[in-house]
């Protein structure tokens, strides 16, 4: 048997088991040194950070909020193929498989070193993966090649394979358990009600046209759009959380969760929007955020002359830079938010705390899992997306979207076109609609909640049967109208009129 090597099926199995053992060992150690050190996640997170922005934009455009799932599945397929290939190349000698295990392990080491949220101990996880991968691969290979007694050798190999599979499963489970030790859900549950001392005014029933196809005015937390670079949601307990305010300040502050929640909390109804939102896109949502005015905290710290950037950092190392003049505006209503729609922030939306700045796109303002606020200059530090082709200043652009009729739908009878418009922080003055390049008609607006929230619109159309194109454009309180020119989201937000083709029966 030794001259022919192992069979194809056995060779493939050895490759797969070697990779499984490596991943499981890495996951086990990551459970102790930090969940994001798990090699699979660390490589995925690093791939996200290093990916060219064109690829990331493509992923968001194509897969929307499933982009991360697609990345993980893609990685799994690549790994499986590599494992099988390495196994097949190693039918006679374990050398090719050993090389693959080392290369994958080093990839994991590189990724762990690149994670800003991991200390030096983070490399222990991929090192464990590398060692386990090499040892298990070579051990199984030797068993499969046993030249002395082929029958007994086969039995020993099967036992060893079973033991490897069981051991890998167990290690992965223990790693998962150890990683879950930081019980963030329990911490969130223990926060209880965050009662605002000054609640937001109630949203009037006429604030949306949900019965006619617009979104509800307040977006339920489960439906709130989610955009971030985190493959695994950072798990920070409220008890362990602290926010440091430093840099160009008169006095540094360190605020703990209890310090903040004991203050007079304010509630503000705010619409958030992502710069990646295409014309007509879904990355916009509205919530009642509860928290502490960001301005108050910055004034307590005392912002020094010359600081033009508020540089915020998340627990996982992501960063954003906001203009100091904007976050200090009295009427802006920027928050260090702790709660959202009557609950502590959901984990995916930044528990324990995040920033929300009305009128700025999320990538320059809305840091989730925020742990650090540095007063600095735009010269000195660059936020995460700036080196990836996005602009330094990114105020939200005036925009409108058509929700009904739906794209390419067929409608009969009376046509009611509805949609949303936004122009934070001034508010929407007017929405106009036209059909088939006809005259613009002014739409009816829903009751206004405040300038930092979206506004719904509706217009009744009387149209002959056949195909029609409806277009909309909004105008803000300062008098600027949504321009017709179509611009892509990069570098500072899409522009253009939304247009929808539909048919009247
Ligand atoms: N830590 C962290 N915060 C982040 C991001 C991120 O990738 N990491 N993405 C930002 C972007 S681009 C947007 S649009 C908003 C989205 O917030 P949401 O997921 O709660 O809707 O979060 C911002 N805050
Ligand atoms: Mo975003």
Coordinates of C-alpha atoms and ligand atoms in Angstrom, one line a residue:
X1 CA 0.0 0.0 0.0
X2 CA 2.8 2.4 0.8
X3 CA 3.9 2.7 -2.9
X4 CA 0.4 3.6 -4.0
X5 CA -0.4 5.9 -1.1
X6 CA -3.9 6.2 0.4
X7 CA -7.1 6.1 -1.6
X8 CA -8.6 9.2 -2.9
X9 CA -11.5 9.2 -0.5
X10 CA -9.3 8.6 2.5
X11 CA -7.0 11.4 1.3
X12 CA -9.8 13.9 1.0
X13 CA -11.2 12.9 4.4
X14 CA -7.7 13.4 6.0
X15 CA -7.6 16.9 4.5
X16 CA -11.0 17.8 5.8
X17 CA -10.4 16.4 9.3
X18 CA -7.1 18.3 9.5
X19 CA -8.8 21.6 8.7
X20 CA -11.7 20.8 11.1
X21 CA -9.2 20.0 13.9
X22 CA -7.3 23.3 13.2
X23 CA -10.5 25.4 13.2
X24 CA -11.8 23.7 16.3
X25 CA -8.5 24.1 18.2
X26 CA -8.4 27.8 17.2
X27 CA -12.0 28.3 18.3
X28 CA -11.3 26.6 21.6
X29 CA -8.4 28.9 22.4
X30 CA -10.3 31.9 21.1
X31 CA -13.0 31.2 23.7
X32 CA -10.4 32.1 26.3
X33 CA -8.4 34.9 24.7
X34 CA -11.2 36.6 22.8
X35 CA -14.0 35.3 20.4
X36 CA -12.8 37.4 17.5
X37 CA -9.4 35.6 17.6
X38 CA -11.2 32.5 16.2
X39 CA -9.2 32.0 13.0
X40 CA -12.3 31.7 10.7
X41 CA -13.8 35.0 12.0
X42 CA -10.4 36.7 12.3
X43 CA -9.6 35.9 8.6
X44 CA -13.1 37.0 7.6
X45 CA -12.9 40.3 9.5
X46 CA -9.5 41.0 8.1
X47 CA -10.8 40.2 4.6
X48 CA -13.5 42.8 5.2
X49 CA -11.0 45.4 6.3
X50 CA -8.5 44.7 3.5
X51 CA -11.1 44.2 0.7
X52 CA -11.0 46.9 -2.0
X53 CA -13.9 49.3 -1.5
X54 CA -15.3 48.5 -4.9
X55 CA -15.7 44.9 -3.8
X56 CA -17.3 45.9 -0.6
X57 CA -19.7 48.2 -2.3
X58 CA -20.5 45.5 -4.8
X59 CA -21.2 43.1 -1.9
X60 CA -23.5 45.5 -0.1
X61 CA -25.3 46.3 -3.4
X62 CA -25.7 42.7 -4.4
X63 CA -26.3 40.9 -1.1
X64 CA -27.5 43.8 1.0
X65 CA -27.4 42.9 4.7
X66 CA -26.6 39.2 3.8
X67 CA -23.1 40.3 2.7
X68 CA -21.5 38.8 5.7
X69 CA -23.3 35.5 5.5
X70 CA -22.2 35.3 1.8
X71 CA -18.6 36.0 2.8
X72 CA -18.6 33.3 5.5
X73 CA -20.2 30.7 3.1
X74 CA -17.6 31.7 0.5
X75 CA -14.8 31.2 2.9
X76 CA -16.2 27.8 4.0
X77 CA -16.3 26.6 0.4
X78 CA -12.8 27.8 -0.3
X79 CA -11.5 26.1 2.8
X80 CA -13.3 22.9 2.0
X81 CA -11.9 22.8 -1.6
X82 CA -8.4 23.6 -0.2
X83 CA -8.7 20.8 2.4
X84 CA -9.8 18.3 -0.2
X85 CA -7.1 19.4 -2.7
X86 CA -4.4 19.2 0.0
X87 CA -5.6 15.7 1.0
X88 CA -5.5 14.5 -2.6
X89 CA -2.1 16.0 -3.2
X90 CA -0.8 14.2 -0.1
X91 CA -1.7 10.6 -1.1
X92 CA 1.9 9.5 -1.0
X93 CA 3.6 12.0 1.3
X94 CA 2.0 14.2 4.0
X95 CA 4.2 17.2 2.9
X96 CA 1.7 19.1 0.7
X97 CA -1.0 18.9 3.4
X98 CA 1.5 20.0 6.1
X99 CA 2.4 23.0 4.0
X100 CA -1.3 23.9 3.6
X101 CA -1.9 23.6 7.3
X102 CA 1.1 25.9 8.0
X103 CA 0.0 28.4 5.4
X104 CA -3.6 28.6 6.7
X105 CA -2.3 28.9 10.2
X106 CA 0.0 31.8 9.3
X107 CA -2.9 33.4 7.5
X108 CA -4.8 33.2 10.8
X109 CA -1.8 34.6 12.7
X110 CA -1.6 37.5 10.3
X111 CA -5.4 38.1 10.7
X112 CA -5.2 38.0 14.5
X113 CA -2.3 40.4 14.6
X114 CA -4.3 42.8 12.3
X115 CA -7.4 42.8 14.6
X116 CA -7.4 46.1 16.6
X117 CA -9.6 44.6 19.3
X118 CA -7.3 41.7 20.2
X119 CA -4.2 41.9 22.5
X120 CA -1.0 40.0 21.8
X121 CA -2.6 36.9 23.3
X122 CA -4.9 36.8 20.2
X123 CA -2.2 35.0 18.2
X124 CA -2.5 32.0 20.5
X125 CA -5.7 31.0 18.8
X126 CA -4.3 30.7 15.2
X127 CA -1.0 29.2 16.6
X128 CA -3.1 26.5 18.3
X129 CA -4.9 26.0 15.0
X130 CA -1.7 25.7 13.1
X131 CA -0.2 23.1 15.5
X132 CA -3.4 21.1 15.7
X133 CA -3.8 21.1 11.9
X134 CA -0.2 19.9 11.3
X135 CA -0.3 17.3 14.1
X136 CA -3.7 15.8 13.3
X137 CA -3.1 15.8 9.6
X138 CA 0.2 13.9 9.9
X139 CA -1.1 11.6 12.5
X140 CA -4.1 10.5 10.4
X141 CA -1.9 10.3 7.4
X142 CA 0.5 7.9 9.1
X143 CA -2.4 5.7 10.3
X144 CA -3.8 5.5 6.8
X145 CA -0.5 4.6 5.4
X146 CA 0.3 1.9 7.9
X147 CA 2.2 -0.7 5.8
X148 CA 2.4 -3.5 8.3
X149 CA -1.2 -4.8 8.6
X150 CA -3.5 -3.1 6.1
X151 CA -6.7 -4.5 7.7
X152 CA -5.7 -3.5 11.3
X153 CA -4.4 -0.2 9.8
X154 CA -7.8 0.6 8.3
X155 CA -9.5 -0.1 11.6
X156 CA -7.0 2.2 13.4
X157 CA -7.5 4.9 10.8
X158 CA -11.3 4.8 11.2
X159 CA -11.0 5.0 15.0
X160 CA -8.6 7.9 14.7
X161 CA -10.8 9.7 12.2
X162 CA -13.8 9.3 14.5
X163 CA -11.8 10.5 17.5
X164 CA -10.7 13.5 15.5
X165 CA -14.2 14.4 14.4
X166 CA -15.5 14.0 17.9
X167 CA -12.6 15.9 19.5
X168 CA -13.0 18.8 17.0
X169 CA -16.7 19.0 17.7
X170 CA -16.1 19.0 21.4
X171 CA -13.3 21.6 21.2
X172 CA -15.5 23.9 19.1
X173 CA -18.4 23.5 21.6
X174 CA -16.1 24.2 24.6
X175 CA -14.7 27.2 22.7
X176 CA -18.2 28.5 22.1
X177 CA -19.2 28.0 25.7
X178 CA -16.1 29.7 27.0
X179 CA -16.6 32.6 24.5
X180 CA -20.2 33.0 25.6
X181 CA -19.0 33.3 29.2
X182 CA -19.3 37.1 28.7
X183 CA -23.0 37.0 29.0
X184 CA -24.0 40.2 27.2
X185 CA -27.7 39.3 26.9
X186 CA -27.9 39.0 30.7
X187 CA -26.2 42.3 31.1
X188 CA -28.6 43.9 28.6
X189 CA -31.6 42.2 30.4
X190 CA -30.4 43.6 33.7
X191 CA -30.4 47.2 32.5
X192 CA -34.2 47.4 32.8
X193 CA -36.2 50.4 31.7
X194 CA -34.3 53.5 30.5
X195 CA -37.0 56.1 31.4
X196 CA -36.3 59.4 29.7
X197 CA -36.7 62.5 31.9
X198 CA -37.7 64.3 28.7
X199 CA -39.6 61.9 26.4
X200 CA -40.0 62.6 22.7
X201 CA -43.3 64.0 21.8
X202 CA -45.7 61.2 20.8
X203 CA -45.7 60.4 17.0
X204 CA -49.0 61.6 15.6
X205 CA -51.2 59.0 13.8
X206 CA -50.9 61.1 10.6
X207 CA -47.1 60.8 10.5
X208 CA -47.1 57.9 8.0
X209 CA -49.2 56.4 5.2
X210 CA -48.4 52.9 6.1
X211 CA -51.9 51.7 5.1
X212 CA -51.0 52.9 1.6
X213 CA -47.5 51.4 1.3
X214 CA -45.1 53.6 3.2
X215 CA -43.0 52.2 6.1
X216 CA -44.4 52.7 9.6
X217 CA -43.1 56.0 11.0
X218 CA -41.1 54.2 13.8
X219 CA -39.1 51.2 12.5
X220 CA -39.4 48.3 14.9
X221 CA -35.9 47.3 16.2
X222 CA -36.0 44.0 14.4
X223 CA -36.6 45.7 11.0
X224 CA -34.1 48.6 11.6
X225 CA -31.5 48.4 8.8
X226 CA -28.1 47.2 9.9
X227 CA -24.7 48.1 8.4
X228 CA -21.3 47.4 10.0
X229 CA -18.0 45.7 9.4
X230 CA -18.4 43.3 12.3
X231 CA -18.6 39.6 11.4
X232 CA -19.4 38.8 15.1
X233 CA -21.1 41.4 17.1
X234 CA -18.8 42.9 19.7
X235 CA -19.9 41.6 23.1
X236 CA -19.5 44.3 25.7
X237 CA -21.3 44.1 29.1
X238 CA -22.7 47.4 30.5
X239 CA -20.8 46.7 33.7
X240 CA -17.5 46.5 31.9
X241 CA -18.2 49.4 29.5
X242 CA -16.6 52.8 29.9
X243 CA -16.3 55.8 27.5
X244 CA -13.1 57.8 27.5
X245 CA -13.3 61.4 26.4
X246 CA -9.8 62.8 25.7
X247 CA -7.5 64.6 23.3
X248 CA -7.9 68.4 22.9
X249 CA -10.0 68.8 26.0
X250 CA -9.6 70.7 29.3
X251 CA -10.3 67.7 31.4
X252 CA -10.4 64.0 30.4
X253 CA -13.5 62.1 31.3
X254 CA -14.2 58.4 31.9
X255 CA -17.9 57.7 31.9
X256 CA -19.3 54.4 33.1
X257 CA -22.7 53.0 32.1
X258 CA -24.2 53.8 35.4
X259 CA -22.9 57.3 35.4
X260 CA -24.7 57.9 32.1
X261 CA -28.0 56.2 32.9
X262 CA -28.4 58.0 36.2
X263 CA -28.4 61.3 34.3
X264 CA -31.5 63.0 33.0
X265 CA -32.0 61.0 29.8
X266 CA -33.5 62.6 26.8
X267 CA -35.5 60.8 24.1
X268 CA -35.3 61.9 20.4
X269 CA -37.0 60.6 17.3
X270 CA -34.3 60.4 14.7
X271 CA -34.1 59.0 11.2
X272 CA -30.7 57.3 10.4
X273 CA -29.5 56.7 6.9
X274 CA -26.5 55.0 5.3
X275 CA -24.3 56.7 2.7
X276 CA -24.4 53.4 0.7
X277 CA -28.1 53.8 0.2
X278 CA -28.8 53.9 -3.6
X279 CA -31.6 56.1 -4.9
X280 CA -34.7 54.2 -3.9
X281 CA -32.8 52.1 -1.5
X282 CA -33.7 50.6 1.9
X283 CA -30.9 51.7 4.2
X284 CA -33.0 54.2 6.2
X285 CA -34.9 53.7 9.4
X286 CA -36.3 55.7 12.3
X287 CA -36.3 55.1 16.0
X288 CA -36.9 56.8 19.4
X289 CA -33.4 57.0 20.8
X290 CA -32.8 57.5 24.5
X291 CA -29.5 58.8 25.8
X292 CA -27.4 61.6 27.0
X293 CA -26.9 64.7 24.8
X294 CA -23.4 64.4 23.3
X295 CA -23.0 68.2 23.4
X296 CA -23.3 68.2 27.2
X297 CA -20.6 65.6 27.6
X298 CA -18.3 67.5 25.3
X299 CA -18.9 70.8 27.1
X300 CA -18.1 69.0 30.4
X301 CA -14.8 67.9 29.0
X302 CA -14.2 71.4 27.6
X303 CA -13.3 71.3 23.8
X304 CA -10.1 73.1 23.2
X305 CA -9.5 75.6 20.4
X306 CA -8.3 73.9 17.2
X307 CA -10.2 70.6 17.7
X308 CA -12.2 70.2 14.5
X309 CA -12.8 66.4 14.5
X310 CA -14.6 64.2 17.1
X311 CA -12.9 60.9 16.4
X312 CA -15.0 58.0 17.8
X313 CA -13.8 54.4 18.2
X314 CA -15.8 51.2 18.7
X315 CA -14.9 48.3 20.9
X316 CA -13.9 46.4 17.7
X317 CA -11.6 49.1 16.5
X318 CA -13.9 50.7 13.8
X319 CA -13.6 54.5 13.7
X320 CA -15.5 57.5 12.5
X321 CA -14.8 61.2 12.4
X322 CA -17.5 63.9 12.9
X323 CA -17.1 67.6 12.6
X324 CA -16.9 69.2 16.0
X325 CA -18.9 72.2 14.9
X326 CA -21.8 70.0 14.0
X327 CA -21.9 67.8 17.1
X328 CA -21.7 70.9 19.3
X329 CA -24.7 72.6 17.6
X330 CA -27.4 73.2 20.2
X331 CA -30.3 72.2 17.9
X332 CA -28.6 69.3 16.3
X333 CA -29.6 66.8 19.0
X334 CA -26.6 64.5 18.8
X335 CA -26.8 61.7 21.3
X336 CA -24.8 59.1 23.2
X337 CA -27.6 56.7 22.9
X338 CA -28.2 53.9 25.3
X339 CA -31.7 52.8 24.2
X340 CA -33.8 52.5 21.1
X341 CA -37.6 52.2 20.9
X342 CA -38.2 51.5 24.6
X343 CA -35.4 49.0 25.1
X344 CA -31.6 49.1 25.7
X345 CA -29.9 49.1 22.4
X346 CA -30.0 45.7 20.7
X347 CA -26.5 44.1 20.5
X348 CA -26.4 44.6 16.7
X349 CA -27.2 48.3 17.1
X350 CA -24.4 49.0 19.5
X351 CA -25.2 47.9 23.1
X352 CA -24.2 49.3 25.5
X353 CA -23.8 52.7 23.8
X354 CA -23.6 54.3 20.4
X355 CA -23.5 57.7 18.8
X356 CA -26.4 59.2 16.8
X357 CA -25.9 62.5 15.0
X358 CA -29.0 63.6 13.0
X359 CA -28.2 64.8 9.5
X360 CA -24.9 63.0 9.1
X361 CA -24.5 59.7 7.3
X362 CA -23.8 56.8 9.7
X363 CA -20.2 56.2 8.6
X364 CA -19.1 59.7 9.8
X365 CA -21.1 59.7 13.0
X366 CA -23.0 56.7 14.3
X367 CA -20.3 54.6 16.0
X368 CA -21.8 51.6 17.6
X369 CA -20.2 49.9 20.7
X370 CA -18.5 53.3 21.2
X371 CA -15.7 53.3 23.8
X372 CA -13.6 56.2 22.9
X373 CA -14.1 59.9 22.0
X374 CA -11.0 61.8 21.0
X375 CA -11.1 65.5 20.2
X376 CA -8.6 66.0 17.5
X377 CA -8.2 67.4 14.0
X378 CA -9.1 66.0 10.6
X379 CA -5.4 66.3 9.7
X380 CA -4.3 64.1 12.5
X381 CA -6.6 61.0 12.2
X382 CA -8.6 59.4 9.5
X383 CA -11.8 57.4 10.1
X384 CA -12.3 53.8 8.8
X385 CA -14.0 54.6 5.5
X386 CA -11.8 57.6 4.5
X387 CA -9.0 55.6 3.1
X388 CA -11.6 53.5 1.2
X389 CA -12.8 56.2 -1.1
X390 CA -15.4 58.0 1.1
X391 CA -15.5 61.7 1.9
X392 CA -14.5 63.4 5.1
X393 CA -17.7 65.5 5.4
X394 CA -20.9 63.7 4.7
X395 CA -24.1 65.5 5.5
X396 CA -27.2 63.7 4.5
X397 CA -28.5 64.8 1.1
X398 CA -32.1 65.7 0.4
X399 CA -33.8 62.7 -1.0
X400 CA -37.2 61.1 -1.8
X401 CA -38.2 57.5 -2.6
X402 CA -41.3 56.0 -4.2
X403 CA -42.7 53.0 -2.3
X404 CA -46.0 52.6 -4.3
X405 CA -46.6 51.6 -6.9
X406 CA -43.9 49.0 -6.7
X407 CA -41.4 48.6 -9.5
X408 CA -42.9 46.8 -12.5
X409 CA -46.1 46.2 -10.7
X410 CA -49.5 46.2 -12.4
X411 CA -52.2 48.2 -10.7
X412 CA -55.9 48.7 -11.5
X413 CA -58.2 51.5 -10.8
X414 CA -57.2 54.6 -8.8
X415 CA -53.5 54.8 -8.4
X416 CA -52.2 56.2 -5.1
X417 CA -48.5 56.9 -5.2
X418 CA -46.8 57.0 -1.8
X419 CA -43.3 57.2 -0.5
X420 CA -40.8 58.8 1.9
X421 CA -38.6 61.9 1.8
X422 CA -35.9 63.1 4.1
X423 CA -33.7 66.2 4.5
X424 CA -32.2 66.1 8.0
X425 CA -31.8 68.3 9.9
X426 CA -33.8 71.0 8.3
X427 CA -36.8 68.9 7.3
X428 CA -38.8 68.4 4.1
X429 CA -40.5 71.4 2.7
X430 CA -42.1 69.8 -0.4
X431 CA -42.3 66.6 -2.5
X432 CA -43.3 66.8 -6.1
X433 CA -44.3 63.9 -8.4
X434 CA -44.6 63.7 -12.1
X435 CA -45.8 61.0 -14.5
X436 CA -44.3 60.3 -18.0
X437 CA -42.4 63.6 -18.0
X438 CA -45.6 65.6 -17.4
X439 CA -46.0 68.6 -15.1
X440 CA -44.8 68.3 -11.5
X441 CA -47.6 67.9 -8.9
X442 CA -47.2 68.7 -5.3
X443 CA -47.8 65.7 -3.0
X444 CA -49.6 65.7 0.3
X445 CA -47.1 65.4 3.2
X446 CA -47.7 63.4 6.4
X447 CA -47.7 65.3 9.7
X448 CA -44.2 66.5 10.5
X449 CA -42.5 65.0 13.6
X450 CA -39.2 67.0 13.5
X451 CA -36.7 68.1 10.9
X452 CA -34.4 65.1 11.7
X453 CA -37.0 62.5 10.7
X454 CA -38.3 61.3 7.4
X455 CA -41.6 62.4 6.1
X456 CA -44.1 60.4 4.1
X457 CA -45.9 61.7 1.0
X458 CA -48.9 60.6 -1.1
X459 CA -50.5 61.7 -4.3
X460 CA -53.5 60.4 -6.2
X461 CA -53.0 59.8 -9.9
X462 CA -55.7 59.3 -12.6
X463 CA -54.0 57.4 -15.4
X464 CA -55.1 55.7 -18.6
X465 CA -54.3 51.9 -19.0
X466 CA -50.7 51.2 -20.2
X467 CA -47.2 51.6 -19.0
X468 CA -46.2 54.7 -16.9
X469 CA -43.1 56.1 -15.2
X470 CA -43.5 58.0 -12.0
X471 CA -40.7 60.2 -10.6
X472 CA -40.3 62.1 -7.3
X473 CA -38.1 64.9 -6.0
X474 CA -38.0 66.5 -2.6
X475 CA -37.1 70.1 -1.5
X476 CA -35.7 70.9 1.9
X477 CA -36.5 73.8 4.2
X478 CA -33.4 75.7 3.0
X479 CA -34.8 75.6 -0.5
X480 CA -32.6 73.0 -2.1
X481 CA -34.2 70.5 -4.4
X482 CA -33.1 66.9 -4.9
X483 CA -31.0 67.1 -8.1
X484 CA -31.9 65.1 -11.2
X485 CA -28.3 64.1 -11.9
X486 CA -27.6 60.5 -10.9
X487 CA -24.5 60.1 -8.7
X488 CA -23.4 56.9 -7.2
X489 CA -23.2 56.6 -3.3
X490 CA -19.4 57.0 -3.3
X491 CA -17.9 59.3 -2.2
X492 CA -20.6 61.2 -0.2
X493 CA -24.1 59.9 -0.9
X494 CA -26.2 59.2 -4.0
X495 CA -28.3 61.8 -5.8
X496 CA -30.9 61.6 -8.5
X497 CA -34.7 61.3 -8.9
X498 CA -36.2 58.0 -8.0
X499 CA -38.3 56.7 -10.9
X500 CA -40.6 53.7 -11.0
X501 CA -42.1 52.1 -14.1
X502 CA -45.5 50.3 -13.6
X503 CA -48.5 49.4 -15.6
X504 CA -52.2 50.4 -15.2
X505 CA -54.5 47.6 -16.3
Ligands
LIG1 N1 -18.7 50.0 15.3 C1 -19.3 50.3 14.1 N2 -20.2 51.3 14.1 C2 -20.8 51.6 13.0 C3 -20.5 51.0 11.8 C4 -19.5 49.9 11.8 O1 -19.1 49.3 10.8 N3 -18.9 49.6 13.0 N4 -21.1 51.3 10.6 C5 -21.7 52.7 10.5 C6 -22.6 52.8 9.4 S1 -21.9 52.9 7.9 C7 -23.9 53.0 9.6 S2 -24.9 53.5 8.2 C8 -24.6 52.9 10.9 C9 -25.7 51.9 10.8 O2 -26.3 51.7 12.1 P1 -27.3 50.6 12.3 O3 -26.7 49.3 11.9 O4 -27.7 50.6 13.7 O5 -28.5 50.9 11.4 O6 -23.7 52.5 11.9 C10 -22.4 53.1 11.8 N5 -21.7 52.6 13.0
LIG2 MO1 -23.4 53.5 6.4

